[in-house]
Short mmCIF file of C-alpha atoms in Angstrom, two decimals:
data_model
loop_
_atom_site.label_atom_id
_atom_site.label_comp_id
_atom_site.label_asym_id
_atom_site.label_seq_id
_atom_site.Cartn_x
_atom_site.Cartn_y
_atom_site.Cartn_z
CA MET V 501 0.14 0.04 0.02
CA SER V 502 1.20 3.32 -0.66
CA THR V 503 -0.93 5.43 1.98
CA SER V 504 -2.06 4.20 4.80
CA SER V 505 -5.12 6.05 4.18
CA VAL V 506 -6.67 3.08 2.16
CA LEU V 507 -7.20 1.34 6.23
CA TYR V 508 -10.09 3.49 6.77
CA ASP V 509 -13.12 5.30 4.74
CA HIS V 510 -13.82 9.05 4.73
CA PRO V 511 -14.94 10.01 8.04
CA GLY V 512 -18.19 10.55 8.17
CA PRO V 513 -20.13 11.90 11.43
CA ARG V 514 -20.19 9.58 13.67
CA ALA V 515 -16.70 8.85 12.73
CA ARG V 516 -15.79 11.76 12.98
CA VAL V 517 -17.29 12.49 16.67
CA ARG V 518 -15.13 9.20 17.71
CA ASN V 519 -12.00 10.64 16.05
CA LEU V 520 -12.78 13.85 17.93
CA VAL V 521 -13.14 12.32 21.42
CA LEU V 522 -9.79 9.56 21.16
CA SER V 523 -7.69 13.37 20.12
CA VAL V 524 -9.00 15.05 22.80
CA VAL V 525 -8.33 12.08 25.29
CA PHE V 526 -5.48 10.86 23.95
CA GLY V 527 -4.09 14.66 23.98
CA VAL V 528 -5.42 15.08 27.39
CA GLY V 529 -3.90 12.46 28.78
CA LEU V 530 -0.41 13.38 26.89
CA ALA V 531 -0.81 16.26 27.79
CA ALA V 532 -0.65 15.04 31.73
CA LEU V 533 1.97 12.86 31.25
CA LEU V 534 4.15 16.01 29.61
CA TRP V 535 2.95 18.54 32.59
CA TRP V 536 3.86 15.30 35.29
CA VAL V 537 7.53 14.98 33.86
CA TYR V 538 7.63 19.34 33.67
CA ALA V 539 6.53 19.04 37.52
CA LYS V 540 8.68 16.33 38.35
CA PHE V 541 11.83 18.50 36.69
CA ASP V 542 10.44 21.53 38.33
CA GLN V 543 10.68 19.67 41.47
CA ALA V 544 13.97 19.10 40.66
CA GLY V 545 14.98 22.45 40.23
CA GLN V 546 15.85 22.05 36.45
CA TRP V 547 13.95 24.82 35.10
CA GLU V 548 15.72 27.34 36.68
CA GLY V 549 17.22 30.04 35.46
CA ASN V 550 21.12 29.44 36.38
CA LEU V 551 21.12 26.26 34.51
CA TRP V 552 19.68 27.16 31.07
CA LYS V 553 21.68 30.39 31.20
CA PRO V 554 24.76 28.94 30.42
CA PHE V 555 23.34 28.31 26.88
CA THR V 556 22.78 32.09 26.46
CA GLU V 557 26.78 33.03 26.72
CA ALA V 558 28.67 32.68 24.02
CA SER V 559 31.60 30.88 25.21
CA THR V 560 29.55 27.92 25.96
CA TRP V 561 28.82 27.08 22.35
CA THR V 562 32.80 28.20 21.69
CA GLN V 563 34.19 26.60 24.26
CA PHE V 564 32.22 23.30 24.86
CA ILE V 565 29.38 22.82 22.07
CA TRP V 566 30.77 24.12 18.98
CA PRO V 567 34.42 22.40 19.84
CA GLY V 568 32.35 19.12 20.41
CA LEU V 569 30.62 19.22 17.53
CA ARG V 570 33.24 19.98 15.06
CA GLN V 571 35.11 16.93 16.48
CA THR V 572 31.71 14.51 15.83
CA LEU V 573 31.62 15.75 12.20
CA LEU V 574 35.39 15.82 11.67
CA ALA V 575 35.01 11.73 12.88
CA ALA V 576 31.72 11.08 11.18
CA ALA V 577 33.55 12.49 8.25
CA THR V 578 36.15 10.00 8.01
CA GLY V 579 34.40 7.64 9.33
CA MET V 580 31.93 7.92 6.17
CA VAL V 581 34.61 8.27 4.02
CA LEU V 582 36.52 5.48 4.93
CA SER V 583 33.42 2.74 5.34
CA LEU V 584 31.77 4.09 2.05
CA ALA V 585 35.60 2.96 0.35
CA PHE V 586 35.64 -0.18 2.74
CA GLY V 587 32.39 -0.97 1.47
CA VAL V 588 32.67 -1.11 -2.07
CA LEU V 589 35.94 -3.14 -1.56
CA PHE V 590 34.16 -5.93 0.12
CA ALA V 591 31.35 -5.85 -1.38
CA VAL V 592 32.96 -6.54 -4.34
CA GLY V 593 35.46 -8.98 -3.05
CA ARG V 594 32.68 -10.98 -1.84
CA LEU V 595 31.46 -11.34 -5.11
CA SER V 596 34.43 -12.22 -6.94
CA ASP V 597 35.11 -15.53 -9.03
CA HIS V 598 38.22 -16.91 -7.00
CA TRP V 599 37.34 -18.41 -3.81
CA TRP V 600 39.91 -17.17 -1.84
CA VAL V 601 38.44 -13.69 -2.11
CA ARG V 602 35.21 -14.52 -1.40
CA VAL V 603 35.84 -16.10 1.58
CA PRO V 604 37.87 -14.11 3.60
CA ALA V 605 35.59 -11.03 2.52
CA GLY V 606 32.81 -12.74 3.48
CA ALA V 607 34.08 -14.02 6.86
CA VAL V 608 35.66 -10.75 7.47
CA VAL V 609 31.64 -8.56 6.17
CA GLU V 610 29.80 -11.51 8.49
CA PHE V 611 32.27 -11.02 11.31
CA PHE V 612 32.96 -7.18 11.39
CA ARG V 613 28.74 -6.52 11.19
CA ALA V 614 28.17 -9.11 14.20
CA VAL V 615 30.38 -7.65 16.66
CA PRO V 616 29.41 -5.12 19.09
CA LEU V 617 30.81 -1.39 17.72
CA LEU V 618 31.81 -0.65 21.69
CA ILE V 619 33.59 -3.91 21.89
CA MET V 620 35.34 -2.83 18.84
CA ILE V 621 36.44 0.38 19.96
CA PHE V 622 37.26 -0.54 23.61
CA PHE V 623 39.48 -2.96 22.05
CA ILE V 624 41.00 -0.56 19.56
CA PHE V 625 41.25 1.92 22.24
CA TYR V 626 42.59 -0.20 25.08
CA GLY V 627 43.81 -3.39 23.69
CA VAL V 628 46.08 -2.60 20.26
CA PRO V 629 48.38 -0.31 22.46
CA PHE V 630 49.55 -3.35 24.10
CA LEU V 631 49.85 -5.10 20.26
CA ILE V 632 51.94 -1.91 19.01
CA GLN V 633 53.59 -0.66 22.15
CA ALA V 634 52.35 2.95 21.44
CA PRO V 635 48.67 4.55 22.41
CA VAL V 636 46.04 4.75 20.12
CA SER V 637 44.24 8.43 20.12
CA ALA V 638 40.54 8.42 20.79
CA PHE V 639 39.66 10.06 17.57
CA TRP V 640 41.50 6.97 15.60
CA ALA V 641 39.64 4.49 17.78
CA VAL V 642 36.08 5.48 17.00
CA VAL V 643 37.05 6.26 13.02
CA VAL V 644 38.52 3.26 12.67
CA GLY V 645 35.41 1.02 14.34
CA LEU V 646 32.81 2.82 12.97
CA THR V 647 34.98 2.24 9.41
CA LEU V 648 35.14 -1.65 9.87
CA TYR V 649 31.06 -1.75 11.69
CA ASN V 650 29.58 0.58 8.58
CA GLY V 651 31.77 -0.71 6.12
CA SER V 652 30.56 -4.15 6.60
CA VAL V 653 27.07 -3.01 6.58
CA LEU V 654 27.21 -0.75 3.72
CA ALA V 655 29.35 -4.08 2.12
CA GLU V 656 26.23 -5.55 2.14
CA ALA V 657 24.31 -3.23 0.75
CA PHE V 658 26.14 -2.52 -2.22
CA ARG V 659 26.29 -5.94 -2.78
CA ALA V 660 22.37 -6.19 -2.78
CA GLY V 661 22.29 -3.41 -5.02
CA ILE V 662 25.07 -5.27 -7.57
CA ARG V 663 23.16 -8.65 -7.20
CA SER V 664 19.82 -6.65 -7.78
CA ILE V 665 20.59 -5.53 -11.47
CA PRO V 666 19.26 -7.34 -14.14
CA ALA V 667 22.21 -9.59 -15.41
CA GLY V 668 21.50 -8.44 -19.05
CA GLN V 669 23.61 -5.43 -17.78
CA ALA V 670 26.83 -7.87 -17.45
CA GLU V 671 26.54 -9.73 -20.13
CA ALA V 672 26.12 -6.41 -22.54
CA ALA V 673 29.20 -5.16 -20.82
CA TYR V 674 30.91 -8.82 -21.07
CA ALA V 675 29.78 -8.82 -24.90
CA VAL V 676 31.17 -5.87 -26.19
CA GLY V 677 34.75 -7.26 -24.58
CA MET V 678 34.84 -5.33 -20.99
CA ARG V 679 36.78 -7.57 -18.27
CA LYS V 680 35.18 -8.73 -15.52
CA SER V 681 37.14 -5.49 -13.49
CA GLN V 682 35.57 -3.13 -15.64
CA VAL V 683 32.58 -4.69 -15.78
CA MET V 684 32.47 -4.05 -11.82
CA GLN V 685 34.14 -0.53 -11.80
CA LEU V 686 31.61 1.03 -15.14
CA ILE V 687 28.83 -1.31 -15.27
CA LEU V 688 27.52 -2.34 -11.54
CA VAL V 689 28.98 -0.61 -8.62
CA PRO V 690 27.55 2.90 -10.11
CA GLN V 691 24.15 1.43 -10.49
CA ALA V 692 24.06 -0.37 -7.53
CA ALA V 693 25.12 2.79 -5.69
CA ARG V 694 22.34 4.72 -7.21
CA ALA V 695 20.04 1.70 -6.54
CA MET V 696 21.40 1.73 -3.00
CA LEU V 697 21.83 5.69 -2.11
CA PRO V 698 19.18 6.07 0.60
CA VAL V 699 20.17 2.86 2.24
CA ILE V 700 23.00 4.15 1.82
CA VAL V 701 22.49 8.02 3.57
CA SER V 702 20.16 5.83 6.47
CA GLN V 703 23.85 4.23 7.05
CA LEU V 704 25.64 7.37 7.47
CA VAL V 705 22.89 8.64 9.98
CA VAL V 706 23.52 5.78 11.62
CA LEU V 707 27.33 6.85 11.44
CA LEU V 708 27.07 9.84 12.51
CA LYS V 709 24.86 8.89 15.65
CA ASP V 710 27.39 6.56 17.03
CA THR V 711 30.26 8.81 17.14
CA ALA V 712 28.82 9.13 19.99
CA LEU V 713 30.62 5.90 21.50
CA GLY V 714 33.51 8.34 21.84
CA TYR V 715 31.97 9.68 25.13
CA ILE V 716 33.14 5.96 26.14
CA VAL V 717 36.80 6.50 25.39
CA ALA V 718 36.89 10.17 26.49
CA PHE V 719 37.05 11.26 22.71
CA PRO V 720 35.89 14.78 22.98
CA GLU V 721 33.06 14.51 20.75
CA LEU V 722 29.44 16.37 21.29
CA LEU V 723 28.48 14.42 23.80
CA GLN V 724 31.65 14.52 26.22
CA ARG V 725 31.94 18.14 25.69
CA GLY V 726 28.37 19.23 25.72
CA VAL V 727 26.49 16.82 28.13
CA ASN V 728 29.57 15.77 30.25
CA ASP V 729 32.31 18.67 30.43
CA LEU V 730 30.03 21.61 30.69
CA SER V 731 27.87 19.70 33.19
CA ALA V 732 31.08 18.73 35.22
CA ASN V 733 31.15 22.85 35.36
CA ARG V 734 27.72 23.84 35.51
CA GLY V 735 25.81 21.16 37.07
CA ASN V 736 23.17 21.48 34.51
CA VAL V 737 23.45 18.13 33.55
CA VAL V 738 19.33 17.19 32.00
CA ALA V 739 19.50 20.96 30.29
CA ALA V 740 22.59 20.19 28.51
CA ALA V 741 21.47 16.65 27.82
CA ILE V 742 18.60 18.39 25.90
CA VAL V 743 19.87 20.99 24.46
CA VAL V 744 22.58 18.51 23.01
CA GLY V 745 19.81 15.67 21.97
CA VAL V 746 18.39 18.65 19.94
CA ILE V 747 21.33 19.32 18.47
CA TYR V 748 21.06 15.55 17.47
CA ILE V 749 18.47 15.38 16.29
CA ALA V 750 18.41 18.64 13.81
CA ILE V 751 21.38 17.07 12.09
CA ASN V 752 20.13 13.69 11.92
CA SER V 753 16.71 14.92 11.13
CA MET V 754 18.49 16.82 7.84
CA LEU V 755 20.55 13.69 6.71
CA THR V 756 16.96 11.06 7.25
CA THR V 757 14.83 14.31 4.52
CA PHE V 758 17.76 13.61 2.26
CA ALA V 759 17.66 10.31 2.00
CA ASN V 760 14.09 10.36 1.74
CA TRP V 761 14.44 12.88 -0.98
CA LEU V 762 16.95 10.93 -2.72
CA ASP V 763 14.70 8.26 -2.43
CA ARG V 764 11.84 9.68 -4.13
CA ARG V 765 14.11 11.38 -6.83
CA THR V 766 15.00 8.04 -7.79
CA ARG V 767 11.75 6.67 -7.99
CA ARG V 768 10.77 9.41 -9.99
CA ARG V 769 13.01 8.67 -12.67
CA GLY V 770 11.76 5.35 -12.80
CA PHE V 771 14.70 3.45 -11.74
CA ARG V 772 14.38 1.10 -9.20
CA VAL V 773 15.82 -1.98 -8.13
CA PRO V 774 13.21 -4.82 -9.87
CA LYS V 775 11.02 -6.41 -7.51
CA GLN V 776 11.97 -9.71 -7.71
CA ALA V 777 15.96 -9.09 -8.04
CA ALA V 778 15.67 -6.75 -4.92
CA ALA V 779 14.38 -10.03 -2.88
CA PRO V 780 16.91 -11.93 -0.94
CA ARG V 781 17.56 -14.75 -3.07
CA ASP V 782 19.26 -17.45 -1.24
CA ASP V 783 20.90 -16.05 2.07
CA THR V 784 19.87 -13.33 3.73
CA THR V 785 20.76 -9.36 2.21
CA VAL V 786 21.02 -6.45 4.30
CA ALA V 787 18.56 -3.72 2.25
CA GLU V 788 17.50 -1.45 5.84
CA PRO V 789 20.63 0.40 7.66
CA GLN V 790 20.91 -1.05 10.87
CA GLY V 791 22.25 0.40 14.51
CA MET B 949 44.02 -18.78 27.50
CA HIS B 950 45.16 -18.64 30.23
CA VAL B 951 43.18 -15.41 31.48
CA PHE B 952 39.77 -17.34 31.36
CA ALA B 953 41.29 -20.54 33.24
CA ASP B 954 41.05 -18.64 35.77
CA PRO B 955 37.73 -19.05 37.19
CA THR B 956 37.31 -15.12 38.58
CA ASN B 957 37.14 -14.06 35.15
CA LEU B 958 35.40 -17.07 33.57
CA ASP B 959 32.39 -16.15 35.63
CA ALA B 960 33.08 -12.16 34.97
CA TYR B 961 32.76 -13.44 31.49
CA LEU B 962 29.66 -15.39 31.72
CA SER B 963 27.96 -12.60 34.27
CA GLY B 964 28.40 -9.87 31.17
CA PHE B 965 26.86 -12.27 28.36
CA LEU B 966 24.62 -13.19 30.90
CA TRP B 967 23.70 -9.19 31.57
CA ILE B 968 23.64 -8.37 27.63
CA LEU B 969 20.93 -11.53 27.12
CA LYS B 970 18.63 -10.24 29.83
CA LEU B 971 18.96 -6.87 28.71
CA THR B 972 18.12 -7.91 25.22
CA GLY B 973 15.63 -10.39 25.89
CA ALA B 974 13.44 -7.74 28.23
CA SER B 975 14.36 -4.52 25.79
CA ALA B 976 12.72 -6.81 22.91
CA VAL B 977 9.53 -7.68 24.48
CA LEU B 978 8.96 -4.44 26.12
CA ALA B 979 10.41 -2.92 22.28
CA LEU B 980 8.03 -4.94 20.21
CA VAL B 981 4.95 -4.16 22.21
CA LEU B 982 5.25 -0.20 22.33
CA GLY B 983 6.78 -0.94 18.35
CA VAL B 984 3.56 -2.18 17.23
CA LEU B 985 1.66 0.12 19.31
CA LEU B 986 2.77 3.09 18.07
CA ALA B 987 2.88 1.49 13.97
CA ALA B 988 -0.92 1.48 14.84
CA PHE B 989 -0.74 4.81 15.85
CA ARG B 990 1.00 6.10 13.24
CA VAL B 991 -1.54 4.51 10.18
CA SER B 992 -4.80 5.15 12.47
CA PRO B 993 -7.13 7.72 11.68
CA VAL B 994 -6.90 9.95 14.25
CA PRO B 995 -4.27 12.85 14.04
CA VAL B 996 -3.13 12.77 17.36
CA LEU B 997 -2.05 9.86 17.33
CA ARG B 998 -0.49 9.69 14.14
CA GLY B 999 1.80 12.90 15.63
CA PHE B 1000 2.20 11.03 18.31
CA GLY B 1001 3.83 8.39 16.32
CA ALA B 1002 5.82 10.56 13.87
CA ALA B 1003 6.66 12.31 17.24
CA TRP B 1004 8.67 9.54 18.96
CA VAL B 1005 9.98 7.92 15.93
CA ASN B 1006 11.79 11.24 14.75
CA ILE B 1007 12.62 11.95 18.26
CA PHE B 1008 14.18 8.61 19.31
CA ARG B 1009 15.64 7.46 15.88
CA ASN B 1010 17.97 10.49 15.47
CA THR B 1011 19.31 10.23 19.55
CA PRO B 1012 22.15 8.46 20.11
CA LEU B 1013 21.59 5.77 22.41
CA THR B 1014 24.20 6.53 24.23
CA LEU B 1015 22.76 10.33 25.08
CA ILE B 1016 19.34 8.08 25.64
CA ILE B 1017 20.68 5.65 28.01
CA PHE B 1018 23.04 8.86 29.57
CA PHE B 1019 19.46 10.63 30.53
CA CYS B 1020 17.86 7.50 31.75
CA TYR B 1021 20.51 7.55 34.56
CA PHE B 1022 21.41 11.18 35.08
CA GLY B 1023 17.75 12.33 34.11
CA LEU B 1024 15.68 9.58 35.15
CA TYR B 1025 17.86 8.37 38.32
CA SER B 1026 19.56 11.11 39.11
CA THR B 1027 17.89 13.73 38.68
CA LEU B 1028 14.15 12.54 39.24
CA GLY B 1029 14.82 9.74 41.29
CA VAL B 1030 12.92 7.54 39.41
CA GLY B 1031 14.40 4.27 40.82
CA LEU B 1032 13.48 0.86 39.32
CA SER B 1033 14.54 -1.57 42.13
CA ASP B 1034 16.50 -1.11 44.87
CA ASP B 1035 19.37 -3.16 43.74
CA LEU B 1036 21.84 -1.06 42.28
CA ASP B 1037 22.55 -3.62 39.73
CA LEU B 1038 18.89 -4.03 38.83
CA ASN B 1039 18.31 -0.72 38.89
CA ASN B 1040 20.67 -0.04 36.21
CA PHE B 1041 19.42 -3.09 34.30
CA TRP B 1042 16.03 -1.28 34.42
CA LEU B 1043 16.92 1.87 33.48
CA GLY B 1044 18.91 0.70 30.28
CA VAL B 1045 15.93 -1.55 29.78
CA VAL B 1046 13.95 1.81 29.23
CA GLY B 1047 16.54 3.72 27.38
CA LEU B 1048 16.52 0.12 25.14
CA SER B 1049 13.24 -0.28 24.58
CA VAL B 1050 12.09 3.43 23.55
CA TYR B 1051 14.76 3.51 21.65
CA THR B 1052 14.04 -0.17 19.93
CA ALA B 1053 10.35 0.63 19.71
CA ALA B 1054 10.88 3.32 16.86
CA PHE B 1055 13.36 1.30 14.55
CA VAL B 1056 10.30 -1.39 15.60
CA CYS B 1057 7.50 1.02 14.37
CA GLU B 1058 9.23 1.88 10.85
CA ALA B 1059 9.71 -1.85 10.35
CA VAL B 1060 5.99 -2.51 10.97
CA ARG B 1061 4.85 0.05 8.85
CA SER B 1062 6.97 -0.48 6.28
CA GLY B 1063 5.69 -3.84 6.43
CA VAL B 1064 2.24 -2.51 6.32
CA ASN B 1065 3.16 -1.06 3.32
CA THR B 1066 3.80 -3.83 1.54
CA VAL B 1067 0.34 -5.50 1.77
CA PRO B 1068 -1.75 -4.48 -1.56
CA ALA B 1069 -4.12 -1.84 -1.36
CA GLY B 1070 -6.75 -4.40 -2.55
CA GLN B 1071 -6.69 -6.05 0.98
CA ALA B 1072 -7.50 -3.61 2.61
CA GLU B 1073 -9.98 -2.28 0.82
CA ALA B 1074 -11.61 -5.86 0.49
CA ALA B 1075 -11.99 -5.60 4.09
CA ARG B 1076 -13.27 -2.58 4.32
CA ALA B 1077 -15.75 -3.13 1.39
CA ILE B 1078 -16.79 -6.28 3.63
CA GLY B 1079 -18.00 -4.07 6.54
CA LEU B 1080 -14.97 -4.73 8.75
CA THR B 1081 -13.95 -1.20 10.99
CA PHE B 1082 -10.38 -0.26 11.28
CA PHE B 1083 -9.60 -2.04 14.43
CA GLN B 1084 -10.48 -5.48 12.17
CA THR B 1085 -8.87 -4.29 9.03
CA LEU B 1086 -5.70 -3.75 11.28
CA ARG B 1087 -6.08 -6.76 13.04
CA ILE B 1088 -7.41 -9.54 10.86
CA VAL B 1089 -6.04 -8.61 7.23
CA ILE B 1090 -3.19 -6.13 7.28
CA LEU B 1091 -1.24 -6.88 10.43
CA PRO B 1092 -1.16 -10.71 9.81
CA GLN B 1093 0.33 -10.21 6.20
CA ALA B 1094 2.43 -7.24 7.20
CA GLY B 1095 3.85 -9.61 9.95
CA ARG B 1096 5.10 -11.97 7.55
CA ALA B 1097 6.51 -9.42 5.90
CA VAL B 1098 8.85 -7.89 8.51
CA VAL B 1099 9.92 -10.76 9.94
CA ALA B 1100 13.51 -9.79 8.07
CA PRO B 1101 14.08 -6.15 9.37
CA LEU B 1102 12.66 -7.43 12.81
CA GLY B 1103 15.49 -10.40 12.98
CA SER B 1104 17.96 -7.04 11.96
CA VAL B 1105 16.58 -4.98 14.94
CA LEU B 1106 16.83 -7.77 17.45
CA ILE B 1107 20.76 -8.32 16.35
CA ALA B 1108 21.13 -4.35 16.73
CA LEU B 1109 19.50 -4.31 19.88
CA CYS B 1110 21.56 -7.35 21.61
CA LYS B 1111 25.14 -5.18 20.25
CA ASN B 1112 23.44 -2.18 21.13
CA ALA B 1113 22.76 -3.35 24.84
CA THR B 1114 26.30 -3.09 25.40
CA ILE B 1115 25.84 0.68 25.85
CA VAL B 1116 24.28 -0.03 29.21
CA GLY B 1117 27.84 -0.29 30.40
CA THR B 1118 27.85 2.98 30.52
CA ILE B 1119 25.72 3.55 33.56
CA GLY B 1120 27.62 1.32 35.30
CA LEU B 1121 26.20 -2.79 34.70
CA ILE B 1122 29.55 -4.84 34.22
CA GLU B 1123 27.85 -6.36 31.05
CA ALA B 1124 30.06 -8.28 28.75
CA SER B 1125 32.01 -4.72 26.99
CA SER B 1126 32.56 -3.97 30.78
CA VAL B 1127 34.09 -6.59 31.38
CA MET B 1128 36.19 -6.96 28.36
CA LYS B 1129 37.83 -3.00 29.17
CA GLN B 1130 38.46 -4.55 32.23
CA LEU B 1131 40.25 -7.89 31.41
CA ILE B 1132 42.34 -6.07 29.04
CA ASN B 1133 43.23 -3.82 31.03
CA ASP B 1134 44.18 -6.47 33.69
CA ASN B 1135 46.12 -8.63 31.34
CA GLY B 1136 48.13 -6.88 28.32
CA ASP B 1137 49.83 -9.91 27.26
CA ALA B 1138 46.79 -11.43 26.18
CA VAL B 1139 44.24 -9.07 24.49
CA ILE B 1140 43.92 -10.69 21.19
CA PRO B 1141 42.54 -13.89 23.08
CA ILE B 1142 40.30 -11.61 24.84
CA PHE B 1143 38.76 -9.80 22.08
CA LEU B 1144 38.51 -13.25 20.02
CA VAL B 1145 36.55 -14.75 23.26
CA PHE B 1146 34.11 -11.64 23.44
CA ALA B 1147 34.00 -10.83 19.78
CA GLY B 1148 33.87 -14.13 18.86
CA THR B 1149 30.89 -15.10 21.63
CA PHE B 1150 28.48 -12.09 19.74
CA ALA B 1151 29.22 -13.24 16.30
CA ALA B 1152 28.52 -16.66 17.66
CA ILE B 1153 25.39 -15.79 19.27
CA LEU B 1154 24.33 -13.03 16.18
CA VAL B 1155 25.07 -14.96 12.95
CA PRO B 1156 23.15 -17.92 13.61
CA THR B 1157 20.29 -15.76 14.82
CA GLY B 1158 20.36 -13.84 11.47
CA TYR B 1159 20.35 -16.67 9.06
CA PHE B 1160 17.75 -18.32 11.24
CA PHE B 1161 15.78 -14.35 10.70
CA GLY B 1162 16.34 -14.60 7.37
CA TRP B 1163 14.85 -18.49 6.76
CA LEU B 1164 12.22 -17.77 8.53
CA ALA B 1165 11.28 -14.95 6.59
CA ASN B 1166 11.82 -17.15 3.70
CA ARG B 1167 9.91 -19.81 4.99
CA LEU B 1168 6.82 -16.93 6.46
CA ALA B 1169 6.53 -15.05 3.44
CA VAL B 1170 3.60 -14.19 1.56
CA LYS B 1171 3.67 -15.60 -2.08
CA ARG B 1172 2.14 -12.88 -4.13
#
């Protein structure tokens, strides 16, 4: 179904009254709940001006929130570039004709998809220094972790995309004398990237959100600077968490809106993953973002 | 492997994963109930309910889980004094379950709603034509078909939930990731075996789960 409105008729007089009653009842209930939350916070003194005043001061933004946001965006951007490269590489590797490429690539992808990101980051941050006898910066612990995890998810997305392309595309390319690598580079990967664009962008939202895990290894990103450090100075953890939450929601909503716009745009052009081919053929393929 | 030969470490490892499984189980049940309810809200004829569902999804899907869990601890517990248990571990556990559930419910809701969208419009139209009400249409015709379509996405959500459960370590529950961190700090000579055991346990739990849901989805798929 394209719209859910076929689920119910255009409301008649009775349905309109019923909907109104339901709206009012639920609305009042919701308002009561919100009021309760507000009152509880009020009791705890969370709405007092001095807790929120820091956010009207420029120094809060220049010293805490903006530097944190910059680190978050830097880690996310680096992670995005690296994980896209990782994803393409391993998607192609998994589709290789040689078993000695295909099997290890598959194992790597399955492994990193199954391991929680936090475990990866802990290993890189606390474990790898023992191995290389040098400290690993929190930035690289986060970025490498993000790359391995999101890269593996993207690899599956690319693979699903490549397999969804009608076989005639590759056959035609072989027929005009292209080599396997040329078929991949020129014909299959670009089409797969386009078909999977919305999924890829959604996965990048997941990646951006996951930079918040950097907080756990003291990487000075938005959550660390904006909530932890700020509230350590001002004692306004609830206020800080709300402000930082709003910032995250704003950024990610923009990315999600962008993904939806891309989705509609690719659909409008009449380019869609053929229904038969898009369905997983033998094993599970990932077509939705994970995180 | 000498690390895990020590009974204290072995116990820590086992209890770490037991916490992960408990967190996953409790949150999965709560998130499923909440998520299906939210999905029903989002397709309902009442605008306020639709708005509530959309707001929930947009807020919780776009906030990092770490921040949500953090808020559950510092906002709900420290500031508001919402204690969920007298036992400190259990209190952190239930705070974690609350955070994981409200976050995961948003994903469950979206999965179920996209499942509803895979049901051909004719099914709903036919249901309405024989006079079924909205709730009957949803309960008897739409959700059973949608449910079969969302087995694979819900499997992915469950797997993500299990991995996300490690984040509850942030608020002091000694689950698998915290145990691994501690073991790595104490045993610098065996970091690779420690990592492989922890990562391998997750892989051993989650890779088969993924294949199981793929198989189940194939088996239950409505052939159209």
